[in-house]
Amino acid sequence: MAEVMQESQPEVKVKEPLFGKAERKLLSDPINDNNPITVQILGVCSALAVTTLVYPSIIMAIAVIFVTAFSNLFTSMLRSTIPKSVRMIVQLVIIATLVTIVEQVLKAVNFPVYKQLSVFIGLIITNCIVMGRLEAFAMANKPWRSFLDGIGNGVGYGLILIIVAVFREVFGKGSLLAGSPLEMKIIGASDLYWVNTSTNPWFGWYMNNNMMVLSVAAMFILGILIWVQRSRNPKLIDIS
Amino acid sequence: MHSTSYIIRFVLIMTTLAALVLASLNTFLGPKHVMNEKIYNKRAVLAAVKDHLAGTDLEDMTDKDVQSIFSSKIEQKVINMSGDIVEGQTAESIDLAKEKKKPEDDRLLPLYIYTNEAGETFYIISVRGNGLWDEIWGSIALDKDLKTVAGASFDHKGETPGLGAEIKDNPSFPDQFTGKQIIDQDGNYTSIIVRKGGAKNPTNEVDAISGATVTSNGVSEMLYRGIQYYQPYFNKLKQKS
C-alpha cells in the first residue's frame, strides 16, 4: 500500500524561476563584471567602426542584442541534436540567418541607417561575442537561461558602444543623435547649435576635435573606460 | 556519436529551413527595399536643389512629399553622349555605376528638369567618379542659363569619416558650389575646380577639404568629366532658344 502511495505521488520537478538570482546574474554580469568588450576584449573591431554617431550605434546595439539572444536560444534548443563534428557550422548557419534577417528588416524599415552601417551589420556574423556565447554558454545550458545570457551580453556590448559613441559624437561633431528624430545640435559655428561658437563670448576658441571622428579616438576612449572600470570594480583587480 | 547519415540529414534540413525563412523574408520585403532605394536616390537628386524647394526642408519631407515632387514638378530625360534625347526611358532607371563601365560613346545620362512653384527651372545632372577608397558621386543643379550652379550634393561609398567623407557630412562643402560658373566669360568650358589651399578664382573654384587631397581632386576630376558629358545637349538647347 505504501509503495502504491509513493508511486502515485507526482515527481517533484526542480522548477527554475523565470527571474531567480541566477537569471538576474546572467543579465547583469555581462554589463559590468564580465563585459564582453571591456573585460573580455571581444567585438572591438565593430566598436571602433560604428561609433562615430550615437544613432547608428543604438541601431547596431539592438541588432547585436537580437542576434545574440536568439542565436543563443535556438542553439540551446538544438544543443542535444547538433552533431558535435559540425557544431560550428550549425552555429554559423543560425547566426548568419539571424543577421540576414536583421539586415533585411533594417533595409526595409530605416534605409538611411542601413546605408550608414553598410557592411557592419553583415559583419555581426564574425563578431566573436556571438559565437563565443554559443560555444561557452548555449551549448551547455537550457534555452531560457541561454536567451537571458544572450540579452545580457548584447546589452553589455551595446552599452559600451553607446558610451563611446556619445563621446565621439559630442566632441567630434558637436551634435547628439544626429540622423534621428531626436537630433540635438549642441556646439558649433552657426545659429542652429545651442552654443554658437561664432557669437558666444566664452566659447570662441572651441573647435570640433577631428580626431574623435577617426577610429583611433574610439581606441583611446575604450582604454580609458577599461581603466576606470578596473580601478572601481574590486572584482577586476589583477592580483597576480 | 552521430552517424554520418544523421549528420548529413541534420545539415540538409537545417540549411533548407534557413534558406526557406530567408527566401520568404526577401520576397516579402523585396518591394519595400526597391522602394526605399528609389526614395533614397530621389532625395539625393533633390538635395542639389534644396534651397529652391518652396521653403520646406528636405529632411522634414516625408517619402510621399518626395514622390509627389517627382511626379508633378520634375521632368525626367535620358540623353546620349552626342546630346540627343533617348526616348522611352526615365532618368531614374539609369544607373551611372553601370554606365561608367561602358565605352564613353555608348553611355546614357540621366537629366532631371525641376520647375518649382516660383517658375524657376533647374537642370539637375548626375556625375560619378573616384575618390580615395571607392566611388564618389553627386548631383549638380544648374540654373536656366546652363552655366550657373544652383546647388550640389555629394555622396560616397567608403571615404574616410572626418576627412573625405566630409564631402557629404559637412554641408558647407557642397554649399560652396552655389553660384559658381562652369563656363567662363569667353564661353569656354572650365568646370569647377576644388582647389587645395583655398579657392583663387571666385567664379569657378571652391576650397578643398584639408587632409583629404585625393578625395578633393577626385571631386574636381568627376565634375570636369561629368559636366562635360552634358555639354553637347546643353549646346543644342542654347542654339534652340
XYZ file of C-alpha atoms in Angstrom:
481
model
C 0.000 0.000 0.000
C 2.724 2.362 0.983
C 4.529 1.588 -2.213
C 1.479 2.441 -4.295
C 1.090 5.713 -2.456
C 4.659 6.626 -3.245
C 4.275 5.777 -6.903
C 1.171 7.881 -7.348
C 2.890 10.939 -5.962
C 3.937 13.246 -8.796
C 7.616 13.515 -9.443
C 8.985 16.602 -7.771
C 10.455 18.748 -10.540
C 13.093 21.300 -9.659
C 11.350 24.338 -11.029
C 13.624 27.086 -12.257
C 12.198 30.525 -11.565
C 11.871 32.874 -14.525
C 13.860 35.598 -12.830
C 15.662 33.996 -9.923
C 19.011 35.094 -8.594
C 20.928 33.063 -11.170
C 18.862 34.514 -14.021
C 19.361 38.067 -12.862
C 23.078 37.429 -12.611
C 23.068 36.208 -16.224
C 21.652 39.561 -17.260
C 23.789 41.796 -15.037
C 27.144 40.021 -15.177
C 27.997 40.920 -18.789
C 27.106 44.552 -18.162
C 29.908 45.112 -15.681
C 31.928 42.239 -14.162
C 32.159 40.224 -17.349
C 31.594 42.807 -20.052
C 32.320 41.357 -23.485
C 34.168 44.458 -24.697
C 35.965 45.936 -21.704
C 36.732 42.712 -19.798
C 36.862 40.022 -22.466
C 38.053 42.459 -25.185
C 35.757 40.874 -27.798
C 33.931 42.689 -30.590
C 36.332 45.631 -30.502
C 36.501 45.903 -34.301
C 32.874 46.912 -34.710
C 33.083 49.051 -31.558
C 35.752 51.144 -33.298
C 33.992 51.267 -36.637
C 30.351 52.155 -35.974
C 30.669 54.514 -33.007
C 31.129 57.851 -34.824
C 27.446 58.652 -34.283
C 25.098 57.656 -31.465
C 22.032 56.808 -33.525
C 23.629 54.139 -35.742
C 25.330 52.772 -32.604
C 21.937 52.297 -30.947
C 20.639 50.502 -34.034
C 23.780 48.358 -34.087
C 23.323 47.554 -30.383
C 19.718 46.477 -30.952
C 20.825 44.314 -33.878
C 23.513 42.595 -31.808
C 21.151 42.072 -28.845
C 18.663 40.414 -31.199
C 21.312 38.181 -32.755
C 22.991 37.091 -29.503
C 19.672 36.454 -27.759
C 18.055 34.400 -30.497
C 21.159 32.548 -31.641
C 21.681 31.502 -28.006
C 18.042 30.456 -27.765
C 17.996 28.395 -30.958
C 21.385 26.801 -30.337
C 20.349 25.869 -26.835
C 17.093 24.337 -28.093
C 19.001 22.265 -30.640
C 22.020 21.520 -28.448
C 21.279 17.823 -27.865
C 20.581 17.157 -31.532
C 23.523 19.045 -33.045
C 26.195 16.568 -34.211
C 29.423 17.527 -32.442
C 31.553 17.280 -35.585
C 29.617 20.023 -37.406
C 28.504 22.127 -34.464
C 30.440 25.229 -35.534
C 28.885 25.127 -38.987
C 25.430 24.697 -37.495
C 26.040 27.649 -35.176
C 27.212 29.736 -38.094
C 24.082 28.918 -40.092
C 21.960 30.074 -37.161
C 23.955 33.287 -36.716
C 24.085 34.069 -40.422
C 20.346 33.519 -40.809
C 19.565 35.865 -37.930
C 21.989 38.520 -39.157
C 20.480 38.385 -42.633
C 17.018 38.791 -41.108
C 18.228 41.870 -39.215
C 19.795 43.275 -42.378
C 16.659 42.728 -44.465
C 14.379 44.240 -41.854
C 16.632 47.271 -41.317
C 16.829 47.823 -45.071
C 13.030 47.909 -45.191
C 12.468 49.972 -42.057
C 15.282 52.528 -41.954
C 17.162 52.747 -45.220
C 19.477 55.708 -44.400
C 20.827 53.964 -41.292
C 21.195 50.750 -43.291
C 23.338 52.704 -45.760
C 25.350 54.215 -42.924
C 26.098 50.933 -41.173
C 26.715 49.302 -44.570
C 28.911 46.232 -44.095
C 28.960 46.298 -40.315
C 25.527 44.736 -39.924
C 26.694 41.828 -42.077
C 29.885 41.622 -40.053
C 27.928 40.770 -36.888
C 28.303 37.222 -38.226
C 32.007 37.390 -37.437
C 31.540 39.156 -34.093
C 33.350 36.946 -31.587
C 30.817 37.760 -28.871
C 28.049 35.894 -30.675
C 29.864 32.662 -31.390
C 31.741 32.881 -28.090
C 28.458 32.800 -26.163
C 27.123 29.921 -28.255
C 30.206 27.829 -27.562
C 30.670 28.836 -23.938
C 27.074 29.010 -22.761
C 24.277 27.953 -25.088
C 25.747 24.519 -25.891
C 25.589 23.600 -22.176
C 22.548 25.427 -20.800
C 18.779 25.425 -21.088
C 17.013 27.698 -23.628
C 15.586 30.325 -21.247
C 18.883 30.869 -19.454
C 20.742 30.960 -22.753
C 18.295 33.550 -24.043
C 18.925 35.734 -20.976
C 22.674 35.275 -21.318
C 22.401 36.420 -24.924
C 20.424 39.511 -23.968
C 22.901 40.290 -21.170
C 25.898 40.083 -23.470
C 24.188 42.057 -26.212
C 23.304 44.796 -23.741
C 26.837 44.797 -22.310
C 28.203 45.257 -25.807
C 25.630 47.882 -26.770
C 26.169 49.889 -23.615
C 29.897 50.326 -24.299
C 29.112 51.136 -27.936
C 26.733 53.921 -26.930
C 29.078 55.372 -24.261
C 31.934 55.549 -26.792
C 29.608 56.998 -29.438
C 28.328 59.756 -27.126
C 31.893 60.993 -26.511
C 32.823 60.744 -30.169
C 29.726 62.482 -31.496
C 29.625 65.326 -28.959
C 33.323 66.183 -29.243
C 33.756 65.238 -32.898
C 30.610 66.705 -34.412
C 29.071 68.870 -31.712
C 25.757 67.069 -32.029
C 23.935 64.179 -30.387
C 21.700 61.565 -32.010
C 22.234 63.128 -35.451
C 20.088 61.487 -38.114
C 17.335 60.511 -35.691
C 14.108 62.409 -34.956
C 15.611 63.472 -31.582
C 18.633 65.183 -33.091
C 20.303 67.711 -30.773
C 22.809 70.241 -32.022
C 24.975 71.183 -29.071
C 28.007 73.217 -30.057
C 29.115 74.579 -33.402
C 29.643 77.672 -35.520
C 26.106 78.534 -36.553
C 22.766 79.567 -35.084
C 21.431 76.018 -35.347
C 23.504 74.977 -32.323
C 22.706 75.625 -28.646
C 26.154 77.109 -28.127
C 27.078 79.161 -31.157
C 30.877 79.394 -31.101
C 30.985 82.285 -33.585
C 28.964 84.631 -31.333
C 29.321 83.172 -27.828
C 31.949 85.207 -25.862
C 33.088 82.197 -23.800
C 33.446 79.530 -26.480
C 35.039 81.425 -29.369
C 38.084 79.153 -29.136
C 36.112 75.915 -29.381
C 36.505 73.649 -32.386
C 35.299 70.134 -33.059
C 38.021 67.586 -32.428
C 38.570 65.921 -35.779
C 40.443 63.046 -34.187
C 37.214 61.990 -32.454
C 35.774 61.109 -35.838
C 38.602 58.694 -36.592
C 38.728 55.176 -35.174
C 41.774 55.940 -33.010
C 39.579 58.046 -30.748
C 37.414 55.007 -30.034
C 40.557 53.109 -29.063
C 41.521 55.839 -26.555
C 38.019 56.086 -25.116
C 37.797 52.302 -24.781
C 41.167 52.271 -22.999
C 40.030 54.970 -20.583
C 36.746 53.097 -19.970
C 38.675 49.901 -19.162
C 40.958 51.847 -16.819
C 38.052 53.480 -14.990
C 36.178 50.193 -14.732
C 39.172 48.267 -13.403
C 40.045 50.854 -10.822
C 36.472 50.979 -9.485
C 35.450 47.325 -9.630
C 37.225 45.264 -6.915
C 36.424 42.011 -8.760
C 38.538 43.034 -11.706
C 41.694 43.967 -9.813
C 44.503 41.801 -11.100
C 46.218 40.210 -8.098
C 48.656 38.022 -9.987
C 28.456 9.801 -31.658
C 26.082 10.534 -34.508
C 26.169 8.544 -37.710
C 27.273 10.157 -40.943
C 23.814 9.874 -42.457
C 22.343 11.636 -39.396
C 24.828 14.474 -39.798
C 24.010 14.857 -43.481
C 20.273 14.790 -42.831
C 20.607 17.288 -39.970
C 22.614 19.748 -42.017
C 20.354 19.407 -45.069
C 17.166 20.018 -43.108
C 18.714 22.884 -41.176
C 20.072 24.728 -44.211
C 16.854 24.167 -46.154
C 14.860 25.686 -43.312
C 17.209 28.658 -43.082
C 17.043 29.170 -46.839
C 13.238 29.000 -46.768
C 12.990 31.579 -43.993
C 15.380 33.978 -45.750
C 13.850 33.489 -49.182
C 10.333 34.194 -47.944
C 11.521 37.207 -45.963
C 13.248 38.582 -49.030
C 10.193 38.038 -51.205
C 8.069 39.743 -48.590
C 10.361 42.754 -48.037
C 11.846 42.980 -51.544
C 9.382 45.562 -52.940
C 9.931 47.738 -49.852
C 13.709 47.586 -50.387
C 13.381 48.690 -54.013
C 11.046 51.484 -52.937
C 13.424 52.685 -50.207
C 16.366 52.686 -52.575
C 14.413 54.772 -55.105
C 13.365 57.315 -52.477
C 16.943 57.491 -51.205
C 18.209 58.280 -54.699
C 15.421 60.781 -55.285
C 16.310 62.598 -52.083
C 19.920 62.775 -53.299
C 18.717 64.429 -56.515
C 16.513 66.879 -54.620
C 19.403 67.713 -52.270
C 21.019 69.572 -55.189
C 18.075 71.993 -55.307
C 17.440 72.040 -51.551
C 17.462 75.869 -51.465
C 14.639 76.063 -54.008
C 12.133 73.615 -52.561
C 9.454 76.208 -51.767
C 10.660 76.737 -48.240
C 10.355 73.170 -46.975
C 13.385 71.469 -45.503
C 14.374 68.321 -47.368
C 14.915 66.486 -44.084
C 11.388 67.276 -42.931
C 9.839 65.937 -46.121
C 8.091 62.619 -45.952
C 8.607 59.949 -48.583
C 5.237 60.910 -50.032
C 6.278 64.543 -50.482
C 9.391 63.407 -52.329
C 7.288 61.192 -54.577
C 4.822 63.960 -55.308
C 7.579 66.423 -56.245
C 8.982 63.827 -58.599
C 5.653 63.109 -60.211
C 4.434 66.700 -60.541
C 7.440 69.043 -60.731
C 10.223 67.014 -62.260
C 10.598 66.084 -65.870
C 12.936 63.164 -66.456
C 15.010 62.840 -69.568
C 17.711 60.479 -70.771
C 20.316 61.816 -73.151
C 23.135 60.154 -75.044
C 26.720 61.286 -75.446
C 26.065 63.219 -78.646
C 23.414 65.304 -76.920
C 20.207 63.753 -78.253
C 17.258 62.731 -76.140
C 16.722 58.982 -75.864
C 13.004 58.218 -75.818
C 11.304 55.512 -73.791
C 13.486 55.636 -70.657
C 13.234 57.509 -67.382
C 16.225 59.166 -65.770
C 15.813 57.238 -62.537
C 16.224 53.928 -64.360
C 19.756 54.944 -65.415
C 22.423 53.571 -63.114
C 25.576 55.651 -63.587
C 27.700 52.970 -61.941
C 26.797 50.666 -64.832
C 27.114 53.410 -67.447
C 30.620 54.143 -66.201
C 31.709 50.653 -67.275
C 30.524 51.137 -70.880
C 32.706 52.720 -73.580
C 32.348 56.503 -73.390
C 30.322 56.892 -76.595
C 27.634 54.384 -75.570
C 26.836 55.905 -72.194
C 23.426 57.268 -71.306
C 23.000 60.202 -68.956
C 20.094 60.983 -66.636
C 18.736 64.533 -66.557
C 16.111 65.866 -64.168
C 14.429 69.147 -65.037
C 12.865 70.662 -61.945
C 10.447 73.582 -62.033
C 9.435 74.977 -58.669
C 6.398 76.979 -57.542
C 8.084 80.268 -58.443
C 8.502 79.079 -62.025
C 12.291 78.768 -61.840
C 13.734 75.897 -63.840
C 16.769 73.888 -62.797
C 18.655 71.217 -64.695
C 19.907 68.540 -62.312
C 22.670 66.371 -63.711
C 24.357 63.325 -62.192
C 28.107 62.797 -62.021
C 30.187 59.873 -60.832
C 33.911 59.426 -60.265
C 36.539 58.002 -57.961
C 37.562 59.129 -54.504
C 40.396 57.755 -52.419
C 38.984 54.363 -51.443
C 35.990 53.886 -53.677
C 33.494 55.621 -55.912
C 32.048 59.047 -55.257
C 29.032 60.576 -56.961
C 26.852 63.630 -56.872
C 24.039 65.708 -58.321
C 24.640 69.200 -59.650
C 21.790 71.627 -60.264
C 22.303 74.252 -62.973
C 20.268 77.405 -63.446
C 18.296 78.054 -66.600
C 21.326 79.770 -68.176
C 23.018 76.325 -68.078
C 26.223 77.696 -66.588
C 25.493 78.893 -63.047
C 25.435 76.200 -60.361
C 22.315 76.408 -58.198
C 23.358 73.691 -55.764
C 25.202 70.422 -55.380
C 25.095 67.262 -53.296
C 27.677 64.526 -52.978
C 27.820 61.010 -51.669
C 30.454 58.321 -51.457
C 30.862 54.635 -50.843
C 33.785 54.469 -48.448
C 35.713 57.695 -47.926
C 37.378 58.263 -44.536
C 34.957 59.654 -41.943
C 36.026 63.149 -40.900
C 38.219 63.592 -43.990
C 36.979 62.528 -47.424
C 33.509 61.762 -46.094
C 33.116 65.472 -45.349
C 32.018 65.953 -48.975
C 28.720 64.517 -47.760
C 28.737 65.007 -43.974
C 29.777 68.660 -43.863
C 27.054 70.743 -45.560
C 29.451 73.666 -46.023
C 31.360 71.740 -48.715
C 28.508 71.319 -51.223
C 27.181 74.766 -50.278
C 30.346 76.365 -51.695
C 29.307 75.352 -55.202
C 26.210 77.545 -55.281
C 26.700 80.478 -57.654
C 29.855 79.160 -59.352
C 30.131 79.237 -63.152
C 31.032 76.199 -65.235
C 31.621 78.307 -68.351
C 33.870 81.390 -68.388
C 33.141 84.779 -69.971
C 34.589 83.740 -73.338
C 32.279 80.742 -73.478
C 34.928 78.130 -72.736
C 34.065 75.159 -70.565
C 36.025 75.378 -67.292
C 34.093 73.103 -64.906
C 34.572 73.811 -61.181
C 37.918 73.199 -59.569
C 38.305 72.059 -55.973
C 41.493 73.916 -55.065
C 43.873 72.750 -52.361
C 44.955 75.661 -50.176
C 41.860 77.743 -50.872
C 39.969 78.949 -53.929
C 41.874 81.552 -56.004
C 39.355 82.309 -58.729
C 36.000 83.048 -57.092
C 33.940 82.307 -60.207
C 34.844 78.650 -60.669
C 36.921 77.432 -57.725
C 35.988 76.123 -54.278
C 38.097 75.226 -51.221
C 39.330 71.657 -50.910
C 38.928 69.706 -47.683
C 42.165 69.835 -45.731
C 43.601 66.385 -45.168
C 41.526 64.905 -47.972
C 43.552 65.822 -51.058
C 42.784 62.692 -53.053
C 39.034 62.913 -52.469
C 39.079 66.643 -53.300
C 40.960 66.015 -56.538
C 38.525 63.184 -57.227
C 35.624 65.631 -56.958
C 37.383 68.032 -59.354
C 38.019 65.273 -61.857
C 34.483 63.884 -61.539
C 32.968 67.321 -62.143
C 35.213 68.076 -65.111
C 34.307 64.886 -66.944
C 30.754 64.547 -65.669
C 29.563 68.039 -66.560
C 31.358 67.908 -69.904
C 29.310 64.859 -70.940
C 26.199 67.033 -70.810
C 27.667 69.908 -72.840
C 26.573 68.634 -76.294
C 22.962 68.545 -75.095
C 23.206 71.926 -73.399
C 24.751 73.475 -76.523
C 21.836 72.191 -78.597
C 19.409 73.617 -76.053
C 21.143 77.005 -76.200
C 21.051 77.042 -80.010
C 17.325 76.376 -79.976
C 16.480 79.196 -77.627
